[in-house]
Short mmCIF file of C-alpha atoms in Angstrom, two decimals:
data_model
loop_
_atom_site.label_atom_id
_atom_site.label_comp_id
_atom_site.label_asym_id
_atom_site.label_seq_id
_atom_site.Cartn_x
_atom_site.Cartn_y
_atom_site.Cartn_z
CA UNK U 1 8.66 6.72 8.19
CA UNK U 2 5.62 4.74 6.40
CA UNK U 3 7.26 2.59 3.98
CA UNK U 4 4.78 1.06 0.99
CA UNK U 5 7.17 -1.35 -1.79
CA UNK U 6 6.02 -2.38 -4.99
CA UNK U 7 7.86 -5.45 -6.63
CA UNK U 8 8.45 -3.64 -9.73
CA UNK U 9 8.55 0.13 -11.35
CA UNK U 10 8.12 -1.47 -15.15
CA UNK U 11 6.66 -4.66 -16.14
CA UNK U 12 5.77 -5.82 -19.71
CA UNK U 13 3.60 -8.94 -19.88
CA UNK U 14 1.87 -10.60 -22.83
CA UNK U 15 -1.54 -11.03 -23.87
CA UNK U 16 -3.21 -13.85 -21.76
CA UNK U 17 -0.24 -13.70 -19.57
CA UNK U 18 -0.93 -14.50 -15.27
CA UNK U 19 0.55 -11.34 -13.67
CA UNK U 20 1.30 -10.71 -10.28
CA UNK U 21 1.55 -7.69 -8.86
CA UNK U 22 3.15 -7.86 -4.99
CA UNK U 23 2.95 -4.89 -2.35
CA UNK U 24 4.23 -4.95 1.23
CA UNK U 25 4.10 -2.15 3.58
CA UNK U 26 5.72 -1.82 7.28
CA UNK U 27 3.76 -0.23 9.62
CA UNK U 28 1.53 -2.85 10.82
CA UNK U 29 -1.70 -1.22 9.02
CA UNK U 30 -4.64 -3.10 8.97
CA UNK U 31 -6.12 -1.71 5.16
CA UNK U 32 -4.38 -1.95 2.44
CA UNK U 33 -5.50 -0.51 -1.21
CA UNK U 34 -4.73 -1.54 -4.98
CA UNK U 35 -5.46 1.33 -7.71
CA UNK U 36 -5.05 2.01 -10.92
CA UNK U 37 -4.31 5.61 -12.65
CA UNK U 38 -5.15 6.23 -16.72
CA UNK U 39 -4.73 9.18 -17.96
CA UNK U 40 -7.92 11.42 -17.74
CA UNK U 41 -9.94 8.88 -15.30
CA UNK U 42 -7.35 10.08 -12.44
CA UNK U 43 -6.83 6.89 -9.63
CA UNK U 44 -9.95 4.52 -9.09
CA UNK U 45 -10.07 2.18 -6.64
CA UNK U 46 -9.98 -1.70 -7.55
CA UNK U 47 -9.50 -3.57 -4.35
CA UNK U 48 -9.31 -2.90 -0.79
CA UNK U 49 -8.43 -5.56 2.18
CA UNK U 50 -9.61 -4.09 5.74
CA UNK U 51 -7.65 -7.14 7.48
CA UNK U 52 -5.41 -10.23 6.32
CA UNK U 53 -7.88 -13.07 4.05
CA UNK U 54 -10.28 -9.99 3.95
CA UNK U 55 -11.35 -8.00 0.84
CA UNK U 56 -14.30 -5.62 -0.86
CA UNK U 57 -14.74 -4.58 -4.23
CA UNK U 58 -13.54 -1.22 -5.15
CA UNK U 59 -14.91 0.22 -8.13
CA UNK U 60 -13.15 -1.60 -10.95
CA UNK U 61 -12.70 -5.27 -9.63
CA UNK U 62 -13.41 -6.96 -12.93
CA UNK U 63 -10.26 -8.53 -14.59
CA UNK U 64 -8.40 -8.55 -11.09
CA UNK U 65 -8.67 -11.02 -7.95
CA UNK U 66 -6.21 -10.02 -4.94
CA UNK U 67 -4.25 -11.95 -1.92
CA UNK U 68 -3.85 -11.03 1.77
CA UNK U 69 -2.28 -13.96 3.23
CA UNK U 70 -0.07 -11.74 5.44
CA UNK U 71 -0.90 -8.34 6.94
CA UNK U 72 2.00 -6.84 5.29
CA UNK U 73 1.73 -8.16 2.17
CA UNK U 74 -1.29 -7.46 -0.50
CA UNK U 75 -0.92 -9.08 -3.86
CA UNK U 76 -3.26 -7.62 -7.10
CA UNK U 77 -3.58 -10.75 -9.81
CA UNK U 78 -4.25 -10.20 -13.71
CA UNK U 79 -5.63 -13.61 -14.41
CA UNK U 80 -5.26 -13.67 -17.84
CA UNK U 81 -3.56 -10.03 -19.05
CA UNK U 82 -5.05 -7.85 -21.93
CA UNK U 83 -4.14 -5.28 -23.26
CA UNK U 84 -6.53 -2.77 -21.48
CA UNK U 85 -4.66 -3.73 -18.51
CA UNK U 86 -2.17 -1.33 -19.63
CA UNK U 87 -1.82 1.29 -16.66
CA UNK U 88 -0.23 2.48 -13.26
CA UNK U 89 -1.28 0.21 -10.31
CA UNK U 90 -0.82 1.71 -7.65
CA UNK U 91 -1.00 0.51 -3.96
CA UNK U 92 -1.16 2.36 -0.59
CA UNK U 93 -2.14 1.56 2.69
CA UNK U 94 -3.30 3.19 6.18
CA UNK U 95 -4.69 2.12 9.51
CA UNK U 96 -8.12 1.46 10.56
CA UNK U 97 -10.27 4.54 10.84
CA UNK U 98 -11.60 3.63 14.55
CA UNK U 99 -8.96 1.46 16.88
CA UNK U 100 -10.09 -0.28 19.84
CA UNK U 101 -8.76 1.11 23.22
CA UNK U 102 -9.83 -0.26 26.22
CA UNK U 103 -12.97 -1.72 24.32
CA UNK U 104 -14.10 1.61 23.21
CA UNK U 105 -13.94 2.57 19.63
CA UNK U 106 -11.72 5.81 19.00
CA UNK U 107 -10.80 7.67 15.60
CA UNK U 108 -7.34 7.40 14.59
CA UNK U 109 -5.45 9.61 11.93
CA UNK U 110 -5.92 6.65 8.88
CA UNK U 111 -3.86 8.65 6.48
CA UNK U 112 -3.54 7.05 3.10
CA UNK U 113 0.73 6.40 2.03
CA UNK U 114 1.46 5.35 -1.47
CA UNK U 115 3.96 2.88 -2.85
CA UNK U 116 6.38 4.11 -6.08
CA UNK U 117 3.60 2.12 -8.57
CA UNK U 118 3.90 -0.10 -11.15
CA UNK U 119 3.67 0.68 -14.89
CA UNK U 120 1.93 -2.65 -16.28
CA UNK U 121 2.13 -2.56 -20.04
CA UNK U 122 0.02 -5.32 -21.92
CA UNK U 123 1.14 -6.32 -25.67
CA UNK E 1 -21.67 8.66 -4.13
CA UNK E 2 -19.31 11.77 -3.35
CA UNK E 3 -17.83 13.95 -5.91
CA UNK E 4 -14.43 15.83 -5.44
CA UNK E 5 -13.89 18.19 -7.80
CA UNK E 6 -10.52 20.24 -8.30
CA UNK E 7 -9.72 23.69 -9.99
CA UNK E 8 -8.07 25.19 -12.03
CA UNK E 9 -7.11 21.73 -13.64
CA UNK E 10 -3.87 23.32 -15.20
CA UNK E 11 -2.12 25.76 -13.89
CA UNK E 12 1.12 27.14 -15.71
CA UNK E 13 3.64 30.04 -13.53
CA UNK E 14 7.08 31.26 -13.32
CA UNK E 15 9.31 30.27 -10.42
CA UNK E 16 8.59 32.77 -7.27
CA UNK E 17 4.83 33.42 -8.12
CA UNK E 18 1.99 31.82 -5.49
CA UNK E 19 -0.59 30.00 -6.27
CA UNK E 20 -3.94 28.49 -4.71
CA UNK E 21 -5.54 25.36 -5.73
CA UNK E 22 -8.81 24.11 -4.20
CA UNK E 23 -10.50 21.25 -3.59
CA UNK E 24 -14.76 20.93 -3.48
CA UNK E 25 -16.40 18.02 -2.30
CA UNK E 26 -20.06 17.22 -1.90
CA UNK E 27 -20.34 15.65 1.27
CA UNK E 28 -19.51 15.92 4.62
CA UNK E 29 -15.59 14.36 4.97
CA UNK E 30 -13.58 12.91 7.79
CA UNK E 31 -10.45 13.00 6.07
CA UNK E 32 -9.48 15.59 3.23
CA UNK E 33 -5.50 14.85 1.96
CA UNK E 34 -3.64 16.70 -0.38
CA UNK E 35 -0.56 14.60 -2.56
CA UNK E 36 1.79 16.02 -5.19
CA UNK E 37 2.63 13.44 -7.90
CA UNK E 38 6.25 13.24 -9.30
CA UNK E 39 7.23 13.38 -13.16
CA UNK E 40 7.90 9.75 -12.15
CA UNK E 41 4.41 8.54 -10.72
CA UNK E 42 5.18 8.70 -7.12
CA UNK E 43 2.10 10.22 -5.11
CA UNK E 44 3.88 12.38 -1.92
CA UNK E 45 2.06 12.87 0.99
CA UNK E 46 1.28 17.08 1.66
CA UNK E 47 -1.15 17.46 4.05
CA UNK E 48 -3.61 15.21 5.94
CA UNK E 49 -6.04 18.35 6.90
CA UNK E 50 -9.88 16.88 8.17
CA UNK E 51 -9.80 20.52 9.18
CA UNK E 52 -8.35 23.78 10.19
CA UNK E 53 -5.26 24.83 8.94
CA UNK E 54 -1.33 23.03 8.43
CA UNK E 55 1.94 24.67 6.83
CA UNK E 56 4.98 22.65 5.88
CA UNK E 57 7.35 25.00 4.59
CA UNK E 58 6.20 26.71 1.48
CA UNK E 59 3.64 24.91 1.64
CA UNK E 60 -0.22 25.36 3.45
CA UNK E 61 -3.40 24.07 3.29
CA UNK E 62 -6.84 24.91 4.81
CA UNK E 63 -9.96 22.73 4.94
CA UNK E 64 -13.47 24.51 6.10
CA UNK E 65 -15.15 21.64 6.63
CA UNK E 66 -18.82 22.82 7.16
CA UNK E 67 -18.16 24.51 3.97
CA UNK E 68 -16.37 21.61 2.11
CA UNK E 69 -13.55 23.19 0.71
CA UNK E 70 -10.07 22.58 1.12
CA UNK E 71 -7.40 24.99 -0.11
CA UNK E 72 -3.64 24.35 -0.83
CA UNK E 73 -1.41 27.24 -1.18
CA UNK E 74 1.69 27.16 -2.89
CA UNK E 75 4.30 30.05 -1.93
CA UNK E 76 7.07 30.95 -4.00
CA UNK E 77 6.94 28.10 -6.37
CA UNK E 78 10.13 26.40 -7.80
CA UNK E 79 10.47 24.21 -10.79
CA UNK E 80 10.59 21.38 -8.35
CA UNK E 81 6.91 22.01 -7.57
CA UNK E 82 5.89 20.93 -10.80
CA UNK E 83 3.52 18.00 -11.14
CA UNK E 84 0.36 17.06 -10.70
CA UNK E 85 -1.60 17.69 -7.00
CA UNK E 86 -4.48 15.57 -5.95
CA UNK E 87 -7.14 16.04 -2.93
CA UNK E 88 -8.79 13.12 -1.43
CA UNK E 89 -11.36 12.83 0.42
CA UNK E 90 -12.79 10.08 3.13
CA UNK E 91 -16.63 9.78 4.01
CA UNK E 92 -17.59 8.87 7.37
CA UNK E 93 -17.94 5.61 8.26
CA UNK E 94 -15.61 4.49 5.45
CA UNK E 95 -11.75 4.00 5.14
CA UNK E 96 -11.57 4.37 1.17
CA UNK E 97 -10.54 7.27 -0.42
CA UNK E 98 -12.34 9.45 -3.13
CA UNK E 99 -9.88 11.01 -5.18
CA UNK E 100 -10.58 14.49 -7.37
CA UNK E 101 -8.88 14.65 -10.82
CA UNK E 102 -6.14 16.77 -9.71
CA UNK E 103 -4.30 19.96 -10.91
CA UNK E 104 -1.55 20.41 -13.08
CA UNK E 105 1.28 22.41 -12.07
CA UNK E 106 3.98 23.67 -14.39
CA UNK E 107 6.69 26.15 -13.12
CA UNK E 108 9.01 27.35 -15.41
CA UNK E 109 12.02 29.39 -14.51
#
């Protein structure tokens, strides 16, 4: 079974605060995903990583920087906290769409699994 | 960009009625999943359904591709089912996921 951890189910953090947000999956899949969830915007994406020390902008990326230092590990960073921080962050990850098999290209089932989240409040 | 677009976006029955939610989408998809969200945030994995047609249980789902549709059908619903349900959907030559704004079950008994 896919297995996606998320350091913590609750975290309250100050204004101004460096937060760290850690997520580490086990089944060797190349993307992993950070979102966040408010209530009535449903889950938009903030960063994405396609491959360890490699990232893209999701929709929301400002406030946030992220870490992939390991494949298994993707880190989301609140730089300085505020209080519109306050949310769900959740992460997930899946493999690559298209995996390499004898040098060709081939599509691969890249289902999306999601860790328990994190419920960030900022005072 | 790609709009996924869920209905009915609350949905209210008694334990042991059926129910059908659906999922629109804009664009042609190479990836259409279905998740149920827990009372405690937790998104489940239902159905990862490009196309054609899955059942788990109580539980099926349909996607007509060509059509861009996706249907999840709920049989004999328990209070367990409760929650919120979210389709997803994955553009070609992309790995992110679009997410609709879900559907919110309540069963009562």
């Amino acid at each position: 079974d896919v297995k996606v951890t998320q350091s913590s189910r609750y975290l309250v953090k100050r204004t101004g605060e460096k937060v760290f947000l850690e997520c580490v999956q086990d089944m060797d899949h190349e993307n992993m995903f950070w979102y966040r969830q408010d209530p009535g915007l449903g889950l938009r994406l903030i960063y994405f990583s396609y491959d360890v020390k490699m990232k893209e902008k999701g929709d929301i990326p400002e406030g946030y920087s992220v870490s992939r230092e390991k494949k298994e590990r993707f880190s989301l960073i609140l730089e300085s906290a505020s209080t519109n921080q306050t949310s769900m962050y959740l992460c997930a990850s899946s493999s690559r769409r298209l995996g390499h098999l004898t040098g060709v290209q081939t599509p691969r089932n890249n289902e999306q699994f999601f860790g328990p989240g994190t419920r960030l409040t900022v005072l | 960009g790609i709009q996924v677009e869920q209905s009915p976006p609350d949905l209210i029955l008694q334990e042991g009625a059926n129910s059908t939610l659906r999922c629109n989408f804009s664009d042609s998809v190479n990836n259409l999943q279905w998740f149920h969200q827990n009372p405690w945030g937790q998104l489940i994995n239902l159905f990862y359904i490009p196309s054609g047609t899955k059942q788990n249980g109580r539980l099926s789902a349909t996607t007509v591709a060509t059509e861009r549709y996706s249907l999840l059908y709920i049989s004999s619903s328990q209070t367990t089912d409760s929650g919120v349900y979210f389709c997803a959907a994955r553009l070609y030559n992309t790995d992110k996921l679009i997410f609709g704004t879900g559907t919110r079950l309540q069963v009562f008994p």
